[in-house]
Tab-separated table of N, CA and C in Angstrom:
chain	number	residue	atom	x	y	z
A	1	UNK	N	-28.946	-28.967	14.964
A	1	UNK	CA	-27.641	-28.898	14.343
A	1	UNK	C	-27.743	-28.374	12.906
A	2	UNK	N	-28.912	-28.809	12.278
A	2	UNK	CA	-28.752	-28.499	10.890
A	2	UNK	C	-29.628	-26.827	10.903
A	3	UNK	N	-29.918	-25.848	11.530
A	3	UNK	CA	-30.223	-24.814	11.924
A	3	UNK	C	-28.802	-23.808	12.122
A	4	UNK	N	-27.525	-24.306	12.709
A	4	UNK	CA	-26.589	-24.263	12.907
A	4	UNK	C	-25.895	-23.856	11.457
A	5	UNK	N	-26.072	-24.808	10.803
A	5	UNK	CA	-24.883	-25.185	9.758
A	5	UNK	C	-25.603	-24.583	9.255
A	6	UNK	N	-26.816	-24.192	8.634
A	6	UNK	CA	-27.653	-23.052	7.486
A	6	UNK	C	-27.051	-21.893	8.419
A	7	UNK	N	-26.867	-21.623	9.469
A	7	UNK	CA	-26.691	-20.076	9.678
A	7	UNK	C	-25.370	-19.708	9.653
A	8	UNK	N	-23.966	-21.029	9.364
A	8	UNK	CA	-23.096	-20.809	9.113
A	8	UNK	C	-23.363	-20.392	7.575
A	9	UNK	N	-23.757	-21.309	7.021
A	9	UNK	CA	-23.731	-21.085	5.393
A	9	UNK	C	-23.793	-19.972	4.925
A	10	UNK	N	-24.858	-19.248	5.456
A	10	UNK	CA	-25.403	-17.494	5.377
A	10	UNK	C	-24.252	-16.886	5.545
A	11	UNK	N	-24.182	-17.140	7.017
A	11	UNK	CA	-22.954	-15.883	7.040
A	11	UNK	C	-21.565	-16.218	6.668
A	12	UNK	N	-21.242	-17.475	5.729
A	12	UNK	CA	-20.102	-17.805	5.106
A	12	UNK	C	-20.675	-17.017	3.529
A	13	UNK	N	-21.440	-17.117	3.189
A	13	UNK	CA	-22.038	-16.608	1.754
A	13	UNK	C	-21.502	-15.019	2.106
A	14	UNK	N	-22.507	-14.319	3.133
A	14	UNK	CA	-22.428	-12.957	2.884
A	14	UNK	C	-20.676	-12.544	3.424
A	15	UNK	N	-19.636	-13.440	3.538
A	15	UNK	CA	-18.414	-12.610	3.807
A	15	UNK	C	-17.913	-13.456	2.823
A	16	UNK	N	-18.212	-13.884	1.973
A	16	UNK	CA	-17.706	-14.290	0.625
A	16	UNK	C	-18.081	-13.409	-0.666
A	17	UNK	N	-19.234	-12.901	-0.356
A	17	UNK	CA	-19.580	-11.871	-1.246
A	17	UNK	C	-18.476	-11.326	-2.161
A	18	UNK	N	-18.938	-10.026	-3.418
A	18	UNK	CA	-18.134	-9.320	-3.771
A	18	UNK	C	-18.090	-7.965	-2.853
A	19	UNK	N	-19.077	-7.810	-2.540
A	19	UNK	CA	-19.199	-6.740	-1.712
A	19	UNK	C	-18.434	-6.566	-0.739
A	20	UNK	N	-18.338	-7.600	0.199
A	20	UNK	CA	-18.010	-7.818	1.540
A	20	UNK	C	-16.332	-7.676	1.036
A	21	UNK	N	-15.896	-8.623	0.134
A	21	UNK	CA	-14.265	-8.645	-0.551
A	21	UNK	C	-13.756	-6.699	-0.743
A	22	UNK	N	-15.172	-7.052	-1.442
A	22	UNK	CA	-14.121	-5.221	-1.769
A	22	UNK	C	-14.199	-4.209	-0.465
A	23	UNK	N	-14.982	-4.714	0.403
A	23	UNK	CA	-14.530	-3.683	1.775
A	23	UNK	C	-13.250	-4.198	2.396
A	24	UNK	N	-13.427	-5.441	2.631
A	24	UNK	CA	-12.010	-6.006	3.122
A	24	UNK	C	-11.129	-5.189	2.393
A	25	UNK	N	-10.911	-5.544	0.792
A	25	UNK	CA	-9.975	-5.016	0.348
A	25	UNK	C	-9.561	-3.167	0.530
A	26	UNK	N	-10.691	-2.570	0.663
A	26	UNK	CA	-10.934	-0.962	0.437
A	26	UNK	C	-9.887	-0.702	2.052
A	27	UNK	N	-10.491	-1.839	2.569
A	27	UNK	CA	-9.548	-1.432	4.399
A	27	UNK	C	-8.262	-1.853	4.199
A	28	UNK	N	-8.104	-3.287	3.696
A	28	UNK	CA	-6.669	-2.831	2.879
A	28	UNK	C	-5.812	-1.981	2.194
A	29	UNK	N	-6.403	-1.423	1.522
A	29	UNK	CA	-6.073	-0.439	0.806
A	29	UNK	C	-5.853	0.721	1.541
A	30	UNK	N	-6.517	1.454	2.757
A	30	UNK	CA	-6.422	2.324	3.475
A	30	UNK	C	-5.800	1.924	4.329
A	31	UNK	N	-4.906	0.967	4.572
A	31	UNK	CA	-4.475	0.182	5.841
A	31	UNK	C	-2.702	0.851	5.215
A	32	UNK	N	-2.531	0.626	4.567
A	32	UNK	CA	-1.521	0.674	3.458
A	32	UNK	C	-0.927	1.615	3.038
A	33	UNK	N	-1.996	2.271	2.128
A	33	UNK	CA	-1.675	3.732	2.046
A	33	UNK	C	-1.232	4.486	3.365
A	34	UNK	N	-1.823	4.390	4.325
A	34	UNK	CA	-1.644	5.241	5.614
A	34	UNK	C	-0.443	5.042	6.270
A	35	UNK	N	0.472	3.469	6.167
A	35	UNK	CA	1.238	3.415	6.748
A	35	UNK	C	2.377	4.375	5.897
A	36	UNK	N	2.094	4.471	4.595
A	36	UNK	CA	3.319	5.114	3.667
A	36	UNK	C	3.195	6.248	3.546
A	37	UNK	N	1.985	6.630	3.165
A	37	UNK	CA	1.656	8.099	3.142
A	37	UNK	C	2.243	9.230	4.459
A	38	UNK	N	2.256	8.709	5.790
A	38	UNK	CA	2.539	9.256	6.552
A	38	UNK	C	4.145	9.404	6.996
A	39	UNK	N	4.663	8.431	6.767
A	39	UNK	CA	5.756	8.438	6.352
A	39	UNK	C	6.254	9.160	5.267
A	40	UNK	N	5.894	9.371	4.502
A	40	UNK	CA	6.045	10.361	3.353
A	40	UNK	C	6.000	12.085	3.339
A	41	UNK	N	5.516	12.065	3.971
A	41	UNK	CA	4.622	13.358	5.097
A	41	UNK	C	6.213	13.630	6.180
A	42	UNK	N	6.514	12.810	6.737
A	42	UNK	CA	7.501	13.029	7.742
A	42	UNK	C	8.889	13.327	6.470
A	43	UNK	N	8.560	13.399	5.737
A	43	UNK	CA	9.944	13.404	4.949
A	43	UNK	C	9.883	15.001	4.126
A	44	UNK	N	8.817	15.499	4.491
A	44	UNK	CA	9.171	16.916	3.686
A	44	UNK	C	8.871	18.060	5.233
A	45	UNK	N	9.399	19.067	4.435
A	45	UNK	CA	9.475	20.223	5.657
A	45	UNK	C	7.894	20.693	6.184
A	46	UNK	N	7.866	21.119	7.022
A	46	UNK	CA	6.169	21.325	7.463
A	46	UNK	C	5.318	22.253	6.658
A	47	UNK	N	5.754	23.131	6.251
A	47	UNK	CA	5.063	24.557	5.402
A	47	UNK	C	4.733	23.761	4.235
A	48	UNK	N	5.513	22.699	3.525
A	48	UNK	CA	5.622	22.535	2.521
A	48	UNK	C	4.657	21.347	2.256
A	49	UNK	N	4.434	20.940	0.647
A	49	UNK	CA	4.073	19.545	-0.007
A	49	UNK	C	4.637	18.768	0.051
A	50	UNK	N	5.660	19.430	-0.669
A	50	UNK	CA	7.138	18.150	-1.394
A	50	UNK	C	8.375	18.899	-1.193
A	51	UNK	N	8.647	19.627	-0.395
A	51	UNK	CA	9.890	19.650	-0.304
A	51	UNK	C	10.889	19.086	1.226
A	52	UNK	N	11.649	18.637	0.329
A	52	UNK	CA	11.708	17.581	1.136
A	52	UNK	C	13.406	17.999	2.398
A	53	UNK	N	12.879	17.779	3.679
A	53	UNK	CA	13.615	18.012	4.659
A	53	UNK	C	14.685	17.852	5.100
A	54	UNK	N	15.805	18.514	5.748
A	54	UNK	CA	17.162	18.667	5.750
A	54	UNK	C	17.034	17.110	6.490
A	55	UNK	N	16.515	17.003	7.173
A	55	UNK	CA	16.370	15.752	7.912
A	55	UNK	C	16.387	14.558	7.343
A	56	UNK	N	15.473	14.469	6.489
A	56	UNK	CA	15.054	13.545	5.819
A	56	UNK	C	17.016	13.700	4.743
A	57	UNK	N	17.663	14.082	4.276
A	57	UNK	CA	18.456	14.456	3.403
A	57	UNK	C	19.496	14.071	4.257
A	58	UNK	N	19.833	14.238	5.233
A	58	UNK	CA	20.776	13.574	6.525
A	58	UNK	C	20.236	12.070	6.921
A	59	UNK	N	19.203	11.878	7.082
A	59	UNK	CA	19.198	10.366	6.718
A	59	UNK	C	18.831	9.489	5.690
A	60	UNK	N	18.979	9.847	5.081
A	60	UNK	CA	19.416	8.872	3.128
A	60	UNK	C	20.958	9.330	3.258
A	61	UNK	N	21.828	10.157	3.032
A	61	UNK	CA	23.199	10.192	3.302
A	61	UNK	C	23.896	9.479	4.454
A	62	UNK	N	23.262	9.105	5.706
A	62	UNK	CA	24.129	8.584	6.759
A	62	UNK	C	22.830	7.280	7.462
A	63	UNK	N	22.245	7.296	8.055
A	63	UNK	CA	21.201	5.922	8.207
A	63	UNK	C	20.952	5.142	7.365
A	64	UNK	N	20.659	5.549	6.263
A	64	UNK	CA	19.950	4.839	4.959
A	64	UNK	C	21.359	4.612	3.586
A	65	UNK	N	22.435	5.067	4.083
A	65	UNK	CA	23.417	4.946	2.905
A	65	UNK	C	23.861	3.656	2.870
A	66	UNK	N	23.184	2.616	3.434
A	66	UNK	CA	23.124	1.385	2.616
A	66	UNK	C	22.310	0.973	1.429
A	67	UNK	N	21.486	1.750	1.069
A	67	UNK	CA	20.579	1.743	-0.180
A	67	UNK	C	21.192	1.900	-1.271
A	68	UNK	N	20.874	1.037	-2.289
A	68	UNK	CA	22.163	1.256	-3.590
A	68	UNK	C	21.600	2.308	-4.517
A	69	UNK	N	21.253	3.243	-3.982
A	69	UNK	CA	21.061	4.392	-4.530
A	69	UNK	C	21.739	5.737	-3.937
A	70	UNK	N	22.099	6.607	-4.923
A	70	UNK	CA	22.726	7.927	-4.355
A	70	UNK	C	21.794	8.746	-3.637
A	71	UNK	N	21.736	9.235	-2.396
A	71	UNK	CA	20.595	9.448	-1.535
A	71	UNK	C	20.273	10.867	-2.012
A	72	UNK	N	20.944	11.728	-3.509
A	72	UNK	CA	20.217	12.755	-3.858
A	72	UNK	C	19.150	12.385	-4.754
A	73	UNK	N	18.965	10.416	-4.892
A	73	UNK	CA	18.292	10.287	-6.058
A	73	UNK	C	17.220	9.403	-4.848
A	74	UNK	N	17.916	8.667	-3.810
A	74	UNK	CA	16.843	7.618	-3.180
A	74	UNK	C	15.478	8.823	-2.723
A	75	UNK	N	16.161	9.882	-1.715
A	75	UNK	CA	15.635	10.296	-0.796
A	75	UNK	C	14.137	11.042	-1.424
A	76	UNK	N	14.286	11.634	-2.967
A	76	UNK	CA	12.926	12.362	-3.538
A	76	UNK	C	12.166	10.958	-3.929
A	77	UNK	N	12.845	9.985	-4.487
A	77	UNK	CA	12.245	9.190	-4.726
A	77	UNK	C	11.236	8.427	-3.950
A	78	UNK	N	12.175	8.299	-3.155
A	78	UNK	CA	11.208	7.663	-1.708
A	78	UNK	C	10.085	8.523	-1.000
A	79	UNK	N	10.131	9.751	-1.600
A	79	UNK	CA	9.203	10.755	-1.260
A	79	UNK	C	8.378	10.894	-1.629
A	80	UNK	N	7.949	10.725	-3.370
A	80	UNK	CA	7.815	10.470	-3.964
A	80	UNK	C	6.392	9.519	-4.281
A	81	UNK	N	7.293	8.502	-3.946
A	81	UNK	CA	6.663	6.616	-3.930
A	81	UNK	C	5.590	7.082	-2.676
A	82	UNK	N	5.842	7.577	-1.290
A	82	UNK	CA	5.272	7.636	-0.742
A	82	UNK	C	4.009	8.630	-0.254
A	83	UNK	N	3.526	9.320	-1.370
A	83	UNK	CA	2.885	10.282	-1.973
A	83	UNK	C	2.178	10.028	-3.007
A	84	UNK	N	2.345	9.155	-3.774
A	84	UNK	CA	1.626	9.350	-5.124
A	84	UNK	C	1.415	7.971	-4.925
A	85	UNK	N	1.923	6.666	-4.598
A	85	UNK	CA	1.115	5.349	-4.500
A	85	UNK	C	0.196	5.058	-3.113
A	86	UNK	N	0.217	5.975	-2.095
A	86	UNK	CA	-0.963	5.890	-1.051
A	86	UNK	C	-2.253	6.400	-1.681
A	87	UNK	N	-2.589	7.519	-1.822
A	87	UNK	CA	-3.555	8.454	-2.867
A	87	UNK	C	-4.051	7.254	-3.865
A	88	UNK	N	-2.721	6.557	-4.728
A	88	UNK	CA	-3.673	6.022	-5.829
A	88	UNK	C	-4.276	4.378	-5.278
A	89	UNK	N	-3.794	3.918	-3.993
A	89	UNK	CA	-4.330	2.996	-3.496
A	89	UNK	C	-5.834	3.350	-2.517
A	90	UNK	N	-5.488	4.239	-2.237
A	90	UNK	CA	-7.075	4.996	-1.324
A	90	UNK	C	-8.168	5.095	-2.535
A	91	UNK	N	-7.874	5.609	-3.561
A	91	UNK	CA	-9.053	5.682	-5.082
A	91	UNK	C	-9.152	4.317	-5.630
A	92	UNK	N	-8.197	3.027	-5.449
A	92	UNK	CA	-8.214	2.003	-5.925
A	92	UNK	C	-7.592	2.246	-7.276
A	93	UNK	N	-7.074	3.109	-8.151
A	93	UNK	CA	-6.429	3.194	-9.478
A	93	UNK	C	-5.249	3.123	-9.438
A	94	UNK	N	-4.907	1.568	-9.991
A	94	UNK	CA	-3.541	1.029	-10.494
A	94	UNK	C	-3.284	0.447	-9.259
A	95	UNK	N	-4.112	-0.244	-8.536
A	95	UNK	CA	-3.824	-0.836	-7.202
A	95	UNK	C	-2.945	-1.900	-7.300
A	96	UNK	N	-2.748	-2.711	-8.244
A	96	UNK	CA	-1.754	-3.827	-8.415
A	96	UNK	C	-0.539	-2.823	-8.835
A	97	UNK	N	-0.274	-2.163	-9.339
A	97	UNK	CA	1.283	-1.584	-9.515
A	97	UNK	C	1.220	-0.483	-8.453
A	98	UNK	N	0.231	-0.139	-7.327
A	98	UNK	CA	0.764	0.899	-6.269
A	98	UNK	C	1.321	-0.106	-5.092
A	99	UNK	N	0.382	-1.357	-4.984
A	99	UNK	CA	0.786	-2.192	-4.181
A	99	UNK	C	2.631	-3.103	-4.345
A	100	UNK	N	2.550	-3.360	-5.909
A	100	UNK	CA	3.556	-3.740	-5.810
A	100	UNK	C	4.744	-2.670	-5.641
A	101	UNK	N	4.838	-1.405	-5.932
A	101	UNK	CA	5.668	-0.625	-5.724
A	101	UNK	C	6.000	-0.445	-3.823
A	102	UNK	N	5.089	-0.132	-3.497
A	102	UNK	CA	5.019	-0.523	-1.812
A	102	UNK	C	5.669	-1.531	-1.244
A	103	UNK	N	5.548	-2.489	-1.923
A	103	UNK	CA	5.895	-4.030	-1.547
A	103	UNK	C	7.498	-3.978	-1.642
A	104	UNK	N	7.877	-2.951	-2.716
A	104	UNK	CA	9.238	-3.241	-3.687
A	104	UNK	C	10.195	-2.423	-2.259
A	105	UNK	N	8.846	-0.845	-1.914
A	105	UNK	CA	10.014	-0.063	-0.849
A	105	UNK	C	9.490	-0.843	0.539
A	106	UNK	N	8.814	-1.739	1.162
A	106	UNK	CA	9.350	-2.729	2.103
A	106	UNK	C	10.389	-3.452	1.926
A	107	UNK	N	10.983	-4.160	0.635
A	107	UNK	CA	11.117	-5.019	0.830
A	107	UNK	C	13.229	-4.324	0.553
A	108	UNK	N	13.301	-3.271	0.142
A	108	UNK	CA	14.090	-2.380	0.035
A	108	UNK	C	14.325	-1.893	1.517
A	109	UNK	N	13.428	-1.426	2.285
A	109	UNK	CA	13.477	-0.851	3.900
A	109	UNK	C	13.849	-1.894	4.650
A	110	UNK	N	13.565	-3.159	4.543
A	110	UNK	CA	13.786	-4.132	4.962
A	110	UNK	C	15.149	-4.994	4.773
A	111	UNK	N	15.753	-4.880	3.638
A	111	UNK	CA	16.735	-5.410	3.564
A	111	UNK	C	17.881	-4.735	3.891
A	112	UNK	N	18.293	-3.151	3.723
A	112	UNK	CA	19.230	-2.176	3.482
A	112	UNK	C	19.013	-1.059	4.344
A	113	UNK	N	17.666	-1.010	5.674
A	113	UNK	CA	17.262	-0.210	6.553
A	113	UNK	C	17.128	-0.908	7.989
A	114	UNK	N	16.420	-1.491	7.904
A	114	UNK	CA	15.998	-1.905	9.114
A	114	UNK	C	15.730	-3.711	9.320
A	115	UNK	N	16.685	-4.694	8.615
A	115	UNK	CA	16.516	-5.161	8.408
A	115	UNK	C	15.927	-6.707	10.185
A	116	UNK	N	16.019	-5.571	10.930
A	116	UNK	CA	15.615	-6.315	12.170
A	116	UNK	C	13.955	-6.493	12.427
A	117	UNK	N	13.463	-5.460	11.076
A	117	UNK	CA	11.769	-5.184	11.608
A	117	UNK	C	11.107	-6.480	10.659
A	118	UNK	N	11.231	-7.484	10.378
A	118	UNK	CA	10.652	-7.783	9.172
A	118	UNK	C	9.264	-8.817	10.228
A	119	UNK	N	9.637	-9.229	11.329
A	119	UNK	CA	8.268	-9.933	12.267
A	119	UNK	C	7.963	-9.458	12.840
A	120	UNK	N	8.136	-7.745	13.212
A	120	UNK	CA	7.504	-6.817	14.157
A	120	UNK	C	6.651	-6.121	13.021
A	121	UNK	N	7.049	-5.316	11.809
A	121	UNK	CA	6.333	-4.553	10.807
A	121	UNK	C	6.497	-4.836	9.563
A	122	UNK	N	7.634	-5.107	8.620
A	122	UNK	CA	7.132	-5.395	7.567
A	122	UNK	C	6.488	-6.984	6.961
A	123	UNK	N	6.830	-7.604	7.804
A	123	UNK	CA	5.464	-8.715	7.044
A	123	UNK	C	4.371	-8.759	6.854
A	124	UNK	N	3.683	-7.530	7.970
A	124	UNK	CA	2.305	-7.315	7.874
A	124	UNK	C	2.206	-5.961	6.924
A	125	UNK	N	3.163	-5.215	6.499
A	125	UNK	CA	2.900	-4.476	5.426
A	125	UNK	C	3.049	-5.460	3.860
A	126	UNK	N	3.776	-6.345	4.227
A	126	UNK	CA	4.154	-6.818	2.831
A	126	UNK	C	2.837	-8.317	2.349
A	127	UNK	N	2.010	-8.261	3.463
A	127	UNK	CA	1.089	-9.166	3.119
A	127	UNK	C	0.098	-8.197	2.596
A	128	UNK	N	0.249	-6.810	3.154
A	128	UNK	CA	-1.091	-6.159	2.607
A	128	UNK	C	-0.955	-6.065	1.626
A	129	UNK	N	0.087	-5.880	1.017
A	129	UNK	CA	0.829	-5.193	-0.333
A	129	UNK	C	0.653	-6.564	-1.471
A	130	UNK	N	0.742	-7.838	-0.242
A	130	UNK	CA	0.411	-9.107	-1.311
A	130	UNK	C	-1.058	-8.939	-1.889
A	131	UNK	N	-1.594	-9.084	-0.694
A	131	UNK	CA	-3.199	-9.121	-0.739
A	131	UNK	C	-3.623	-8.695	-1.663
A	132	UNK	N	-3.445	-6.986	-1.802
A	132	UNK	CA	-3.613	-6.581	-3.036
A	132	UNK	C	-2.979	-6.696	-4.710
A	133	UNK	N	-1.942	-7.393	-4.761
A	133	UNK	CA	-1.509	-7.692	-5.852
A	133	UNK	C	-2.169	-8.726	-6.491
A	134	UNK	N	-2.560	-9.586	-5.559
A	134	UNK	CA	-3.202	-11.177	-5.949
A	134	UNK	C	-4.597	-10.216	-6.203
A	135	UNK	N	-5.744	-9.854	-5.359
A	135	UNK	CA	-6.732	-9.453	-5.649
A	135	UNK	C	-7.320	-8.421	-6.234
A	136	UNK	N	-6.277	-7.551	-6.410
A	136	UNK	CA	-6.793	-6.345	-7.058
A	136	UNK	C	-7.871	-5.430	-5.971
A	137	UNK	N	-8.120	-4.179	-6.505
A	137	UNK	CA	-8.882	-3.114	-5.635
A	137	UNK	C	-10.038	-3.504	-5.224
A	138	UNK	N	-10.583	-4.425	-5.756
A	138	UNK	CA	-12.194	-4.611	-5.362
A	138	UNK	C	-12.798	-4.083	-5.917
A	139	UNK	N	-14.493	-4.493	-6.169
A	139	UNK	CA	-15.621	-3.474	-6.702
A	139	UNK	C	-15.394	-2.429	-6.034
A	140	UNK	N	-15.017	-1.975	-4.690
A	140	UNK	CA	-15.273	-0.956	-4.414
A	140	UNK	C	-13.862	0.329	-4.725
A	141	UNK	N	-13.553	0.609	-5.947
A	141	UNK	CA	-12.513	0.650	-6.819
A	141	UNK	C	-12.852	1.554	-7.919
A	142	UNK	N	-11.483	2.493	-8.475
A	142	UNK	CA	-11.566	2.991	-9.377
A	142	UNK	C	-11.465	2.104	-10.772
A	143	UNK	N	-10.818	1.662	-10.588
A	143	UNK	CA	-9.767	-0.051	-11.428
A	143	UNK	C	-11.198	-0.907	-11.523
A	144	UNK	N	-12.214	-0.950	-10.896
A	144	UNK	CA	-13.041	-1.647	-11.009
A	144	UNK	C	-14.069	-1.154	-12.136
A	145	UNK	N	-14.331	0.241	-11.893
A	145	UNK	CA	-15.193	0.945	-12.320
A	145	UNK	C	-14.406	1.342	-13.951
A	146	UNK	N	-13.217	1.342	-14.317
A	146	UNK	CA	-12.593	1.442	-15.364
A	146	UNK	C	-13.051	0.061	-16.051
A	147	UNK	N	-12.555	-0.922	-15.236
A	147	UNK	CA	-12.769	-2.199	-15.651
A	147	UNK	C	-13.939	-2.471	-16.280
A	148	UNK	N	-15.275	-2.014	-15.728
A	148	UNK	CA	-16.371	-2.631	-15.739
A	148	UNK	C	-16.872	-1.258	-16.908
A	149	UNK	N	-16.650	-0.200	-17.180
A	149	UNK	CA	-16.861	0.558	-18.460
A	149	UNK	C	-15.972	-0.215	-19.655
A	150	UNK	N	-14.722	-0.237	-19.510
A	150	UNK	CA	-13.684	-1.356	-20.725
A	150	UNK	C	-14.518	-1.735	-21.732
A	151	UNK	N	-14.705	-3.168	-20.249
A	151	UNK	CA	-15.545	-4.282	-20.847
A	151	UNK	C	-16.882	-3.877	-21.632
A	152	UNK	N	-17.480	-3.010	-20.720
A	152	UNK	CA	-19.116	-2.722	-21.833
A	152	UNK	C	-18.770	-1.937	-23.295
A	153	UNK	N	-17.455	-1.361	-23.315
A	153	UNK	CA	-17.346	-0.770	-25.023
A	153	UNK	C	-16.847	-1.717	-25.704
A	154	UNK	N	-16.241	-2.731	-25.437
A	154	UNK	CA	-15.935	-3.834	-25.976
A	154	UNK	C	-16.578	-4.777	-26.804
């Protein structure tokens, strides 16, 4: 028994690690980004980066015109958000304000969109989005690597 409980200990140590945290977190982070990023992607025309689709422009005016925003201002925005905070959550830089911005357009999609998805999809986006607010990017992180230069000129 006590052979047992040392080989729990081990492998409770090595997934307690920092190491082990910041992969968890790094798959978080790519877990996340991907759900928005691609979505973001569906919102501009195909040839294009950022310009953003008649489609996408017909629904912020008529699906989404419960959003208390004017959908010539929601719809880039949301384009936007979903473009430039996936990217900076995949590098780990500014992971607590990409996450919470994520968190802000769940919790926005959720209330004024789709407010039927919140135990099919957004709770499990909005825990990732927690996850990372509470923990930050991980060593395995740009935010980390900023962090950890900071501190040594300090």
């Amino acid at each position: 028994m006590q052979h047992i409980a040392t080989l729990y200990d081990r492998i409770v140590a090595i997934a307690a690690s920092r190491l082990a945290e910041g992969g968890a977190l790094l798959l978080a982070r790519i877990a996340l980004a991907g759900i928005f990023w691609r979505s973001g992607r569906s919102k501009v025309t195909e040839d294009s980066f950022f310009e953003i689709s008649d489609s996408t422009r017909y629904l912020f005016e008529n699906d989404y015109a419960a959003v208390p925003l004017p959908p010539e201002i929601a719809a880039p925005l949301a384009t936007l958000g979903e473009h430039l905070f996936p990217v900076l959550l995949v590098i780990g830089l500014a992971t607590r304000l990409s996450a919470g911005a994520l968190l802000a357009m769940t919790l926005v999609i959720q209330i004024f969109v789709y407010p039927q998805a919140w135990w099919t999809t957004h709770i499990l986006w909005a825990a990732l989005a927690a996850v990372l607010i509470v923990r930050g990017g991980g060593v395995l992180s740009l935010d980390a690597l900023f962090g950890h230069w900071r501190h040594r000129r300090a």
